Coordinates of N, CA, C and O in Angstrom, one line a residue:
M30 N -9.2 -17.1 12.4 CA -9.0 -16.1 11.4 C -9.2 -14.7 11.9 O -8.4 -13.8 11.5
I31 N -10.1 -14.5 12.8 CA -10.4 -13.2 13.3 C -9.2 -12.7 14.1 O -8.8 -11.5 13.9
E32 N -8.5 -13.5 14.8 CA -7.3 -13.1 15.6 C -6.2 -12.8 14.6 O -5.5 -11.8 14.9
K33 N -6.1 -13.5 13.6 CA -5.0 -13.3 12.6 C -5.3 -11.9 11.9 O -4.3 -11.1 11.7
I34 N -6.5 -11.6 11.6 CA -6.9 -10.3 11.0 C -6.5 -9.1 12.0 O -6.0 -8.1 11.6
R35 N -6.9 -9.3 13.3 CA -6.6 -8.3 14.3 C -5.1 -8.0 14.4 O -4.7 -6.9 14.5
L36 N -4.4 -9.1 14.4 CA -2.9 -9.0 14.6 C -2.3 -8.2 13.4 O -1.5 -7.3 13.6
A37 N -2.7 -8.6 12.2 CA -2.2 -7.9 11.0 C -2.7 -6.5 10.9 O -1.9 -5.6 10.6
A38 N -3.9 -6.2 11.3 CA -4.5 -4.8 11.3 C -3.7 -3.9 12.3 O -3.4 -2.8 12.0
G39 N -3.4 -4.5 13.4 CA -2.7 -3.7 14.4 C -1.3 -3.4 14.0 O -0.8 -2.3 14.2
F40 N -0.6 -4.4 13.3 CA 0.7 -4.2 12.8 C 0.7 -3.1 11.8 O 1.6 -2.2 11.9
L41 N -0.2 -3.1 10.9 CA -0.3 -2.0 9.9 C -0.6 -0.6 10.5 O 0.0 0.4 10.2
R42 N -1.6 -0.6 11.5 CA -2.0 0.6 12.1 C -0.8 1.3 12.8 O -0.7 2.5 12.8
D43 N 0.1 0.5 13.4 CA 1.2 1.0 14.1 C 2.2 1.7 13.1 O 3.1 2.4 13.6
R44 N 2.2 1.3 11.9 CA 3.2 1.8 10.9 C 2.7 2.9 9.9 O 3.4 3.5 9.2
L45 N 1.4 3.0 9.9 CA 0.8 4.0 8.9 C 0.7 5.4 9.5 O 0.4 5.5 10.7
P46 N 0.9 6.4 8.7 CA 0.9 7.8 9.1 C -0.5 8.2 9.5 O -0.7 9.1 10.3
A47 N -1.5 7.7 8.9 CA -2.9 8.0 9.1 C -3.8 6.9 8.8 O -3.5 6.0 8.0
A48 N -5.0 6.9 9.3 CA -6.0 5.9 9.0 C -6.5 6.1 7.5 O -6.9 7.2 7.2
P49 N -6.4 5.1 6.6 CA -6.7 5.4 5.2 C -8.2 5.6 5.1 O -9.0 4.9 5.8
Q50 N -8.6 6.5 4.2 CA -10.0 6.7 3.8 C -10.3 5.9 2.5 O -11.5 5.7 2.2
V51 N -9.3 5.6 1.8 CA -9.4 4.9 0.5 C -8.4 3.7 0.4 O -7.3 3.9 0.8
G52 N -8.9 2.6 -0.1 CA -8.0 1.5 -0.3 C -8.0 1.1 -1.8 O -9.0 1.1 -2.5
L53 N -6.8 0.9 -2.4 CA -6.6 0.6 -3.8 C -5.8 -0.7 -3.9 O -4.8 -0.8 -3.3
V54 N -6.3 -1.6 -4.8 CA -5.5 -2.8 -5.2 C -4.9 -2.5 -6.5 O -5.6 -2.3 -7.5
L55 N -3.6 -2.4 -6.6 CA -2.9 -2.0 -7.8 C -2.3 -3.3 -8.4 O -1.3 -3.7 -8.0
G56 N -2.9 -3.8 -9.4 CA -2.5 -5.0 -10.1 C -1.6 -4.6 -11.2 O -1.0 -3.5 -11.3
S57 N -1.4 -5.5 -12.2 CA -0.5 -5.4 -13.3 C -0.8 -4.0 -14.0 O -1.9 -3.7 -14.3
G58 N 0.2 -3.3 -14.2 CA 0.1 -2.0 -14.9 C -0.3 -0.8 -14.1 O -0.2 0.3 -14.5
L59 N -0.7 -1.1 -12.8 CA -1.1 0.0 -12.0 C -0.2 0.3 -10.8 O -0.4 1.3 -10.1
G60 N 0.8 -0.5 -10.6 CA 1.7 -0.4 -9.5 C 2.4 0.9 -9.3 O 2.7 1.4 -8.3
E61 N 2.6 1.6 -10.5 CA 3.4 2.9 -10.4 C 2.6 4.0 -9.8 O 3.1 5.0 -9.4
L62 N 1.2 3.8 -9.6 CA 0.4 4.8 -9.0 C 0.9 5.0 -7.5 O 0.9 6.2 -7.0
A63 N 1.4 4.0 -6.9 CA 1.9 4.1 -5.5 C 3.1 5.1 -5.4 O 3.3 5.8 -4.4
G64 N 3.8 5.3 -6.5 CA 4.9 6.2 -6.6 C 4.4 7.7 -6.6 O 5.2 8.6 -6.4
Q65 N 3.1 7.9 -6.8 CA 2.6 9.3 -6.8 C 2.0 9.7 -5.4 O 1.6 10.8 -5.3
L66 N 2.1 8.8 -4.4 CA 1.6 9.2 -3.1 C 2.6 10.1 -2.4 O 3.8 10.0 -2.6
E67 N 2.0 11.1 -1.7 CA 2.8 12.0 -0.9 C 3.2 11.4 0.4 O 2.3 10.7 1.0
Q68 N 4.4 11.6 0.9 CA 4.8 11.0 2.2 C 4.6 9.5 2.3 O 3.9 9.0 3.2
P69 N 5.0 8.7 1.3 CA 4.7 7.3 1.3 C 5.5 6.5 2.4 O 6.6 6.9 2.8
V70 N 4.8 5.5 2.9 CA 5.3 4.6 3.9 C 5.0 3.2 3.3 O 3.8 2.9 3.1
A71 N 6.1 2.4 3.1 CA 5.9 1.1 2.5 C 6.1 0.0 3.5 O 7.0 0.1 4.4
V72 N 5.2 -1.0 3.5 CA 5.3 -2.2 4.3 C 5.3 -3.4 3.4 O 4.2 -3.7 2.9
P73 N 6.4 -4.1 3.3 CA 6.4 -5.4 2.5 C 5.4 -6.4 3.0 O 5.3 -6.6 4.3
Y74 N 4.7 -7.1 2.2 CA 3.8 -8.1 2.6 C 4.4 -9.1 3.6 O 3.8 -9.6 4.5
G75 N 5.7 -9.5 3.3 CA 6.4 -10.5 4.1 C 6.6 -10.1 5.5 O 6.9 -10.9 6.4
E76 N 6.5 -8.8 5.8 CA 6.7 -8.3 7.2 C 5.4 -8.3 8.0 O 5.4 -8.3 9.2
L77 N 4.3 -8.4 7.3 CA 3.0 -8.4 8.0 C 2.7 -9.8 8.5 O 2.7 -10.8 7.8
P78 N 2.4 -9.9 9.8 CA 2.2 -11.2 10.4 C 1.0 -12.0 9.7 O -0.1 -11.4 9.5
G79 N 1.3 -13.2 9.3 CA 0.3 -14.0 8.7 C 0.1 -13.8 7.2 O -0.7 -14.5 6.6
F80 N 0.7 -12.8 6.6 CA 0.4 -12.4 5.3 C 1.5 -13.0 4.4 O 2.7 -12.9 4.6
A81 N 1.1 -13.6 3.3 CA 2.0 -14.3 2.3 C 2.6 -13.2 1.4 O 2.1 -12.2 1.1
Q82 N 3.8 -13.5 0.9 CA 4.5 -12.7 0.0 C 4.1 -13.0 -1.4 O 4.0 -14.1 -1.8
S83 N 3.8 -11.9 -2.2 CA 3.5 -12.1 -3.6 C 4.7 -12.4 -4.4 O 5.8 -11.9 -4.2
T84 N 4.6 -13.4 -5.4 CA 5.7 -13.7 -6.2 C 5.4 -13.4 -7.7 O 6.2 -13.8 -8.6
A85 N 4.2 -12.8 -8.0 CA 3.8 -12.5 -9.3 C 4.8 -11.5 -10.0 O 5.1 -10.5 -9.3
P86 N 5.2 -11.8 -11.2 CA 6.1 -10.8 -11.9 C 5.5 -9.4 -12.0 O 4.3 -9.3 -12.3
G87 N 6.3 -8.4 -11.7 CA 5.8 -7.0 -11.8 C 5.0 -6.5 -10.6 O 4.5 -5.4 -10.5
H88 N 4.8 -7.4 -9.6 CA 4.1 -7.0 -8.4 C 5.1 -6.8 -7.3 O 5.8 -7.7 -6.9
A89 N 5.1 -5.6 -6.7 CA 6.1 -5.2 -5.7 C 5.8 -6.0 -4.4 O 6.8 -6.2 -3.6
G90 N 4.6 -6.4 -4.1 CA 4.3 -7.2 -3.0 C 4.4 -6.4 -1.7 O 5.1 -6.8 -0.7
R91 N 3.8 -5.2 -1.6 CA 3.8 -4.4 -0.4 C 2.6 -3.5 -0.3 O 2.0 -3.2 -1.3
F92 N 2.3 -3.0 0.9 CA 1.4 -2.0 1.1 C 2.1 -0.7 1.1 O 3.2 -0.6 1.5
V93 N 1.5 0.3 0.5 CA 2.1 1.7 0.5 C 1.0 2.6 0.9 O -0.1 2.7 0.3
A94 N 1.3 3.4 2.0 CA 0.3 4.4 2.5 C 0.8 5.8 2.3 O 2.1 6.0 2.3
G95 N -0.1 6.7 2.1 CA 0.3 8.1 1.9 C -0.9 8.9 1.5 O -2.0 8.5 1.8
R96 N -0.7 10.0 0.9 CA -1.8 10.9 0.5 C -1.9 11.0 -1.0 O -0.8 11.1 -1.6
L97 N -3.1 10.9 -1.5 CA -3.3 11.1 -2.9 C -4.5 12.0 -3.0 O -5.6 11.8 -2.5
A98 N -4.3 13.2 -3.7 CA -5.3 14.2 -3.9 C -5.8 14.6 -2.5 O -7.0 14.9 -2.3
G99 N -4.9 14.7 -1.5 CA -5.3 15.2 -0.2 C -5.9 14.1 0.7 O -6.1 14.4 1.9
K100 N -6.2 12.9 0.2 CA -6.9 11.9 1.0 C -5.8 10.9 1.5 O -5.0 10.5 0.7
P101 N -6.0 10.4 2.7 CA -5.1 9.3 3.2 C -5.5 8.0 2.4 O -6.7 7.6 2.4
V102 N -4.5 7.3 1.8 CA -4.8 6.2 1.0 C -3.9 5.0 1.4 O -2.7 5.2 1.8
L103 N -4.4 3.8 1.3 CA -3.6 2.6 1.4 C -3.7 1.8 0.2 O -4.8 1.4 -0.3
C104 N -2.5 1.5 -0.5 CA -2.5 0.8 -1.7 C -1.9 -0.6 -1.5 O -0.9 -0.7 -0.7
M105 N -2.4 -1.6 -2.1 CA -1.8 -2.9 -2.2 C -1.0 -2.8 -3.6 O -1.7 -2.8 -4.6
Q106 N 0.3 -2.8 -3.5 CA 1.1 -2.7 -4.7 C 1.4 -4.2 -5.1 O 2.4 -4.8 -4.8
G107 N 0.4 -4.7 -5.9 CA 0.4 -6.1 -6.2 C -0.5 -6.9 -5.3 O -1.0 -6.3 -4.3
R108 N -0.8 -8.1 -5.7 CA -1.7 -8.9 -4.8 C -1.3 -10.4 -5.0 O -0.4 -10.7 -5.7
L109 N -2.0 -11.2 -4.2 CA -1.7 -12.6 -4.2 C -2.6 -13.3 -5.3 O -3.7 -12.8 -5.5
H110 N -2.1 -14.4 -5.9 CA -2.9 -15.1 -6.9 C -2.9 -16.6 -6.6 O -1.9 -17.1 -6.0
F111 N -4.0 -17.3 -6.9 CA -4.1 -18.7 -6.8 C -3.0 -19.4 -7.5 O -2.4 -20.4 -7.0
Y112 N -2.7 -18.9 -8.7 CA -1.6 -19.6 -9.5 C -0.2 -19.6 -8.9 O 0.7 -20.3 -9.3
E113 N 0.0 -18.7 -7.9 CA 1.2 -18.7 -7.2 C 1.3 -19.8 -6.2 O 2.4 -19.9 -5.5
G114 N 0.2 -20.5 -6.0 CA 0.2 -21.6 -5.0 C -0.4 -21.2 -3.7 O -0.4 -22.0 -2.8
H115 N -0.9 -20.0 -3.6 CA -1.6 -19.6 -2.3 C -3.0 -20.2 -2.2 O -3.7 -20.1 -3.2
P116 N -3.3 -20.7 -1.1 CA -4.7 -21.1 -0.9 C -5.7 -20.0 -0.9 O -5.3 -18.8 -0.6
M117 N -6.9 -20.2 -1.3 CA -7.9 -19.2 -1.4 C -8.1 -18.4 -0.1 O -8.3 -17.2 -0.1
Q118 N -7.9 -19.0 1.0 CA -8.1 -18.3 2.3 C -7.0 -17.3 2.5 O -7.2 -16.2 3.0
A119 N -5.7 -17.6 2.0 CA -4.6 -16.6 2.1 C -4.9 -15.4 1.1 O -4.6 -14.3 1.4
I120 N -5.5 -15.7 0.0 CA -5.8 -14.7 -1.0 C -6.9 -13.7 -0.4 O -6.7 -12.5 -0.5
A121 N -7.9 -14.3 0.2 CA -9.0 -13.5 0.7 C -8.5 -12.7 1.9 O -8.8 -11.5 2.1
F122 N -7.5 -13.3 2.7 CA -7.0 -12.6 3.9 C -6.2 -11.3 3.4 O -6.4 -10.2 3.9

């Protein structure tokens, strides 16, 4: 699992404009907050090595990085759920 985390973290690090200081999980009703980020960079979950794609209705299923109130932020625009058929290990990852 550690190697899987390192691979995914490196993939994101190579695509993000800055190291995030804040992480936000945007679930149902909160996904639109990602649209308020300045200079957004989006990475769909399906592109991230080892990361499952979200299929929950209303969840964009992507990371969005940018600036919010001057701070570098990384948002999860949607998340994975057990009811989607993902094992708990994939949800925690």
